[in-house]
Amino acid sequence: MAAHRKPRQRTLTSPAGRTAATLALAGAATATAFDGAAHAEPQLTPAQVKAEVDALFEQAETATERYNGTKVKADKARTALTRLRDEATRRTERLNSSRNALGSIASAQYRAGGLDPAVQLALSSSPEEYLEGASLAERAGSRQAARITAIRKELARIAELRTRADGRLAELTATQSELARHKSAVQEKIGSAQRLLDRLTAPQRARYDQERDGRDPNAASVAPGAVRAPNARAAAAVAFAYGAIGKPYVWGATGPGAFDCSGLTQAAWRSAGVALPRTTYTQINTGQRVSRGDLAPGDLVFFFSGISHVGIYVGGGQMVHAPRPGSAVRLAPIDQMPFAGASRPA
């Protein structure tokens, strides 16, 4: 009978039960602690935060310039689409007028064409007038045939315009999707950088801003006009850049209240009557390439291997540039970033 008895259940109220429960809870707590540690954000030194944030801002600028270039493509596609649609509308209106005129001629001929021409001649009170009228009708028929040919050509032209418009619409749709991807990439990089910066203390953040943006209180500044520009247009571009100091950096902005880096350089040279393309990687190919040792005020100076940043050289080893999100247009030394090249627009 004893062999068939159920094993005795230990309750948590017994000493052994309480010990087992305590060990189990301790193990669970230890596992939770390790699990939490595995998912905790790593502790970074200020130097590591700076390096990661710098990399993220560089990536954000690269994405911004791609966004800017894609936006130019989208604007061109949208303009072309509008032009094609407008032309198709104008031609359709002319086609409808031609159709109406052709319909009126056809109706008149139908009403007058019930009798054989010989009978009409015999019944005519004035054969001479009839023969003259017949000649005019023949010429009208020739004009009608020409009108039909013109209508057919117009239909073909309208069909071609609509096909081209459909192509431009597809291009615009694809470009808008590309724009959205670049915008998302910019926002993601900026957000990641901001979260890293939020880990810094106030003094650490102030030091980072000073080092990143070139705001060294001991550095000598270059007053506007202190270094002579090579020509009047370069001088005008430099003057515009100085006038933009203090305006906020906003990615994708070209002024007048905010700028990104290539937006500032484009606006500055536009004020001097020179049209620059929109992006850093196209601006570097504008005008004449110059070496670092031959820089003059007004020259465009480019940075990083991907040509993702640009400023306007003002002399004395310094530039005016729009540094990054969260900052403003300012004067800074050109040696604070990896130099990639320079160009002289005019």
Short mmCIF file of C-alpha atoms in Angstrom, two decimals, residues 4-285:
data_model
loop_
_atom_site.label_atom_id
_atom_site.label_comp_id
_atom_site.label_asym_id
_atom_site.label_seq_id
_atom_site.Cartn_x
_atom_site.Cartn_y
_atom_site.Cartn_z
CA HIS A 4 1.02 3.41 -4.10
CA ARG A 5 0.95 6.49 -1.93
CA LYS A 6 1.35 9.88 -3.66
CA PRO A 7 4.66 11.65 -2.95
CA ARG A 8 4.35 14.24 -0.30
CA GLN A 9 4.19 17.80 -1.70
CA ARG A 10 6.54 20.30 -0.11
CA THR A 11 4.95 23.62 0.58
CA LEU A 12 6.66 26.98 0.49
CA THR A 13 5.91 27.33 4.15
CA SER A 14 8.34 24.56 5.06
CA PRO A 15 12.00 25.45 5.70
CA ALA A 16 13.14 23.57 2.57
CA GLY A 17 10.45 25.26 0.46
CA ARG A 18 11.38 28.68 1.68
CA THR A 19 15.05 28.05 0.86
CA ALA A 20 14.26 26.86 -2.67
CA ALA A 21 12.03 29.87 -3.30
CA THR A 22 14.69 32.24 -2.06
CA LEU A 23 17.31 30.71 -4.37
CA ALA A 24 14.93 30.81 -7.32
CA LEU A 25 14.12 34.48 -6.78
CA ALA A 26 17.77 35.33 -6.36
CA GLY A 27 18.61 33.57 -9.62
CA ALA A 28 15.82 35.35 -11.43
CA ALA A 29 16.95 38.70 -10.10
CA THR A 30 20.54 37.99 -11.18
CA ALA A 31 19.39 36.96 -14.64
CA THR A 32 17.28 40.11 -14.93
CA ALA A 33 20.23 42.24 -13.87
CA PHE A 34 22.49 40.71 -16.51
CA ASP A 35 19.76 40.98 -19.11
CA GLY A 36 19.30 44.65 -18.29
CA ALA A 37 23.03 45.22 -18.50
CA ALA A 38 23.12 43.58 -21.90
CA HIS A 39 20.51 46.01 -23.22
CA ALA A 40 21.83 49.13 -21.49
CA GLU A 41 23.46 51.79 -23.63
CA PRO A 42 27.27 51.59 -23.43
CA GLN A 43 29.00 54.21 -21.38
CA LEU A 44 30.98 56.42 -23.75
CA THR A 45 33.64 58.92 -22.89
CA PRO A 46 33.16 62.51 -24.10
CA ALA A 47 35.83 61.86 -26.74
CA GLN A 48 33.94 58.82 -28.01
CA VAL A 49 30.67 60.76 -28.06
CA LYS A 50 32.37 63.52 -30.06
CA ALA A 51 33.77 61.04 -32.58
CA GLU A 52 30.41 59.31 -33.05
CA VAL A 53 28.47 62.58 -33.31
CA ASP A 54 30.98 63.98 -35.82
CA ALA A 55 30.54 60.86 -37.95
CA LEU A 56 26.76 61.10 -37.74
CA PHE A 57 26.73 64.77 -38.73
CA GLU A 58 29.01 64.01 -41.68
CA GLN A 59 26.61 61.25 -42.76
CA ALA A 60 23.68 63.63 -42.29
CA GLU A 61 25.36 66.22 -44.52
CA THR A 62 26.00 63.58 -47.18
CA ALA A 63 22.32 62.60 -47.03
CA THR A 64 21.33 66.29 -47.12
CA GLU A 65 23.33 66.88 -50.31
CA ARG A 66 21.73 63.81 -51.88
CA TYR A 67 18.35 65.20 -50.86
CA ASN A 68 19.24 68.57 -52.40
CA GLY A 69 20.32 66.96 -55.67
CA THR A 70 17.20 64.80 -55.82
CA LYS A 71 15.01 67.82 -55.12
CA VAL A 72 16.53 69.59 -58.11
CA LYS A 73 15.64 66.57 -60.25
CA ALA A 74 12.10 66.54 -58.84
CA ASP A 75 11.63 70.25 -59.53
CA LYS A 76 12.81 69.81 -63.13
CA ALA A 77 10.51 66.84 -63.65
CA ARG A 78 7.58 68.75 -62.18
CA THR A 79 8.26 71.77 -64.41
CA ALA A 80 8.55 69.59 -67.51
CA LEU A 81 5.35 67.73 -66.62
CA THR A 82 3.46 71.01 -66.21
CA ARG A 83 4.78 72.32 -69.53
CA LEU A 84 3.79 69.13 -71.38
CA ARG A 85 0.32 69.13 -69.85
CA ASP A 86 -0.18 72.80 -70.73
CA GLU A 87 0.88 72.20 -74.33
CA ALA A 88 -1.40 69.17 -74.59
CA THR A 89 -4.31 71.28 -73.28
CA ARG A 90 -3.65 74.07 -75.80
CA ARG A 91 -3.43 71.63 -78.68
CA THR A 92 -6.60 69.85 -77.56
CA GLU A 93 -8.44 73.17 -77.55
CA ARG A 94 -7.23 73.90 -81.11
CA LEU A 95 -8.21 70.38 -82.14
CA ASN A 96 -11.73 70.86 -80.81
CA SER A 97 -12.05 74.12 -82.79
CA SER A 98 -10.93 72.36 -85.95
CA ARG A 99 -13.36 69.52 -85.33
CA ASN A 100 -16.22 71.97 -84.85
CA ALA A 101 -15.35 73.79 -88.07
CA LEU A 102 -15.10 70.49 -89.94
CA GLY A 103 -18.47 69.43 -88.56
CA SER A 104 -20.10 72.65 -89.79
CA ILE A 105 -18.72 72.13 -93.31
CA ALA A 106 -19.86 68.52 -93.36
CA SER A 107 -23.37 69.49 -92.24
CA ALA A 108 -23.65 72.16 -94.94
CA GLN A 109 -22.52 69.74 -97.64
CA TYR A 110 -24.96 67.14 -96.44
CA ARG A 111 -27.84 69.62 -96.66
CA ALA A 112 -26.82 70.78 -100.15
CA GLY A 113 -25.76 67.41 -101.53
CA GLY A 114 -29.13 65.70 -102.02
CA LEU A 115 -29.34 66.33 -105.83
CA ASP A 116 -27.12 65.12 -108.63
CA PRO A 117 -24.79 67.92 -109.81
CA ALA A 118 -26.20 67.68 -113.40
CA VAL A 119 -29.74 68.11 -112.12
CA GLN A 120 -28.62 71.06 -109.96
CA LEU A 121 -27.07 72.61 -113.08
CA ALA A 122 -30.22 72.05 -115.14
CA LEU A 123 -32.48 73.55 -112.51
CA SER A 124 -30.25 76.48 -111.82
CA SER A 125 -31.62 79.86 -112.89
CA SER A 126 -28.05 80.96 -113.52
CA PRO A 127 -25.75 78.22 -114.85
CA GLU A 128 -22.79 80.61 -114.61
CA GLU A 129 -23.39 81.20 -110.89
CA TYR A 130 -23.85 77.45 -110.36
CA LEU A 131 -20.57 76.59 -112.09
CA GLU A 132 -18.78 79.26 -110.03
CA GLY A 133 -20.34 77.82 -106.88
CA ALA A 134 -19.32 74.30 -107.88
CA SER A 135 -15.72 75.45 -108.26
CA LEU A 136 -15.82 77.02 -104.79
CA ALA A 137 -17.28 73.79 -103.38
CA GLU A 138 -14.45 71.81 -104.94
CA ARG A 139 -11.92 74.14 -103.39
CA ALA A 140 -13.76 73.89 -100.06
CA GLY A 141 -13.51 70.11 -100.35
CA SER A 142 -9.76 70.39 -100.82
CA ARG A 143 -9.55 72.62 -97.75
CA GLN A 144 -11.66 70.11 -95.85
CA ALA A 145 -9.28 67.30 -96.80
CA ALA A 146 -6.35 69.43 -95.66
CA ARG A 147 -8.18 70.15 -92.40
CA ILE A 148 -8.72 66.42 -91.82
CA THR A 149 -5.01 65.77 -92.42
CA ALA A 150 -4.12 68.53 -89.95
CA ILE A 151 -6.49 67.06 -87.36
CA ARG A 152 -4.90 63.65 -87.73
CA LYS A 153 -1.44 65.16 -87.22
CA GLU A 154 -2.69 67.07 -84.20
CA LEU A 155 -4.14 63.89 -82.67
CA ALA A 156 -0.79 62.15 -83.12
CA ARG A 157 1.03 65.12 -81.55
CA ILE A 158 -1.34 65.18 -78.57
CA ALA A 159 -0.87 61.42 -78.08
CA GLU A 160 2.90 61.94 -78.12
CA LEU A 161 2.65 64.75 -75.56
CA ARG A 162 0.53 62.61 -73.28
CA THR A 163 3.01 59.73 -73.52
CA ARG A 164 5.86 62.07 -72.63
CA ALA A 165 3.81 63.50 -69.76
CA ASP A 166 3.16 59.99 -68.46
CA GLY A 167 6.90 59.36 -68.53
CA ARG A 168 7.61 62.58 -66.63
CA LEU A 169 4.92 61.70 -64.11
CA ALA A 170 6.53 58.30 -63.50
CA GLU A 171 9.94 60.01 -63.14
CA LEU A 172 8.50 62.53 -60.68
CA THR A 173 6.84 59.80 -58.62
CA ALA A 174 10.10 57.83 -58.39
CA THR A 175 12.05 60.98 -57.51
CA GLN A 176 9.58 61.87 -54.77
CA SER A 177 10.07 58.40 -53.26
CA GLU A 178 13.83 58.96 -53.41
CA LEU A 179 13.38 62.33 -51.72
CA ALA A 180 11.45 60.69 -48.89
CA ARG A 181 14.25 58.14 -48.38
CA HIS A 182 16.94 60.82 -48.22
CA LYS A 183 14.81 62.92 -45.87
CA SER A 184 14.34 59.92 -43.57
CA ALA A 185 18.10 59.27 -43.61
CA VAL A 186 18.87 62.88 -42.69
CA GLN A 187 16.38 62.90 -39.84
CA GLU A 188 17.63 59.55 -38.54
CA LYS A 189 21.27 60.67 -38.46
CA ILE A 190 20.44 63.99 -36.82
CA GLY A 191 18.24 62.28 -34.23
CA SER A 192 20.97 59.77 -33.36
CA ALA A 193 23.52 62.56 -33.01
CA GLN A 194 21.20 64.55 -30.76
CA ARG A 195 20.60 61.56 -28.49
CA LEU A 196 24.36 61.13 -28.09
CA LEU A 197 24.85 64.82 -27.36
CA ASP A 198 22.16 64.63 -24.68
CA ARG A 199 24.45 62.29 -22.72
CA LEU A 200 27.03 65.05 -22.27
CA THR A 201 27.08 67.36 -19.30
CA ALA A 202 26.58 71.08 -19.92
CA PRO A 203 30.36 71.86 -19.79
CA GLN A 204 31.12 68.89 -22.06
CA ARG A 205 28.46 70.02 -24.55
CA ALA A 206 29.81 73.58 -24.54
CA ARG A 207 33.32 72.27 -25.24
CA TYR A 208 32.04 70.07 -28.05
CA ASP A 209 30.19 72.97 -29.68
CA GLN A 210 33.28 75.14 -29.44
CA GLU A 211 35.55 72.52 -31.01
CA ARG A 212 33.08 71.36 -33.65
CA ASP A 213 32.03 74.80 -34.86
CA GLY A 214 35.41 76.46 -34.59
CA ARG A 215 34.38 78.93 -31.92
CA ASP A 216 37.82 79.29 -30.33
CA PRO A 217 37.80 82.51 -28.28
CA ASN A 218 41.57 82.78 -28.71
CA ALA A 219 41.47 82.54 -32.50
CA ALA A 220 41.92 85.70 -34.53
CA SER A 221 38.93 86.62 -36.68
CA VAL A 222 38.98 88.12 -40.14
CA ALA A 223 37.03 91.35 -40.44
CA PRO A 224 34.92 91.86 -43.57
CA GLY A 225 37.10 93.30 -46.32
CA ALA A 226 40.33 92.76 -44.37
CA VAL A 227 41.63 90.51 -47.17
CA ARG A 228 41.03 91.86 -50.66
CA ALA A 229 38.89 89.71 -52.95
CA PRO A 230 40.18 89.07 -56.48
CA ASN A 231 37.20 90.74 -58.18
CA ALA A 232 33.93 92.54 -57.47
CA ARG A 233 31.78 89.43 -57.74
CA ALA A 234 33.88 87.52 -55.22
CA ALA A 235 33.73 90.55 -52.91
CA ALA A 236 29.93 90.59 -53.19
CA ALA A 237 29.73 86.87 -52.35
CA VAL A 238 31.96 87.35 -49.30
CA ALA A 239 29.88 90.33 -48.13
CA PHE A 240 26.71 88.24 -48.40
CA ALA A 241 28.32 85.44 -46.38
CA TYR A 242 29.30 87.84 -43.60
CA GLY A 243 25.76 89.20 -43.61
CA ALA A 244 24.38 85.67 -43.09
CA ILE A 245 26.41 85.07 -39.90
CA GLY A 246 24.08 84.15 -37.06
CA LYS A 247 21.31 82.74 -39.24
CA PRO A 248 20.40 79.15 -38.34
CA TYR A 249 21.46 76.02 -40.14
CA VAL A 250 18.43 74.21 -41.54
CA TRP A 251 19.07 71.28 -43.84
CA GLY A 252 17.68 71.84 -47.33
CA ALA A 253 17.42 75.63 -46.81
CA THR A 254 18.74 78.22 -49.27
CA GLY A 255 17.83 81.40 -47.41
CA PRO A 256 17.07 84.08 -46.77
CA GLY A 257 16.35 83.22 -43.14
CA ALA A 258 18.21 79.90 -42.88
CA PHE A 259 20.79 77.88 -44.83
CA ASP A 260 22.48 74.56 -45.15
CA CYS A 261 26.12 74.58 -46.26
CA SER A 262 25.64 74.49 -50.04
CA GLY A 263 22.51 76.62 -49.75
CA LEU A 264 24.64 79.38 -48.22
CA THR A 265 27.31 79.26 -50.92
CA GLN A 266 24.69 79.17 -53.67
CA ALA A 267 22.86 82.18 -52.21
CA ALA A 268 26.08 84.13 -51.67
CA TRP A 269 27.23 83.77 -55.26
CA ARG A 270 23.70 84.33 -56.56
CA SER A 271 23.84 87.74 -54.89
CA ALA A 272 26.94 88.39 -57.00
CA GLY A 273 25.13 87.42 -60.20
CA VAL A 274 26.66 83.95 -60.53
CA ALA A 275 24.45 80.85 -60.65
CA LEU A 276 25.89 77.87 -58.79
CA PRO A 277 24.38 74.38 -58.85
CA ARG A 278 22.66 73.23 -55.69
CA THR A 279 24.93 70.54 -54.23
CA THR A 280 28.47 70.36 -52.88
CA TYR A 281 29.47 67.63 -55.32
CA THR A 282 28.39 69.77 -58.28
CA GLN A 283 29.62 73.10 -56.93
CA ILE A 284 33.19 71.78 -56.70
CA ASN A 285 33.22 71.40 -60.50
#
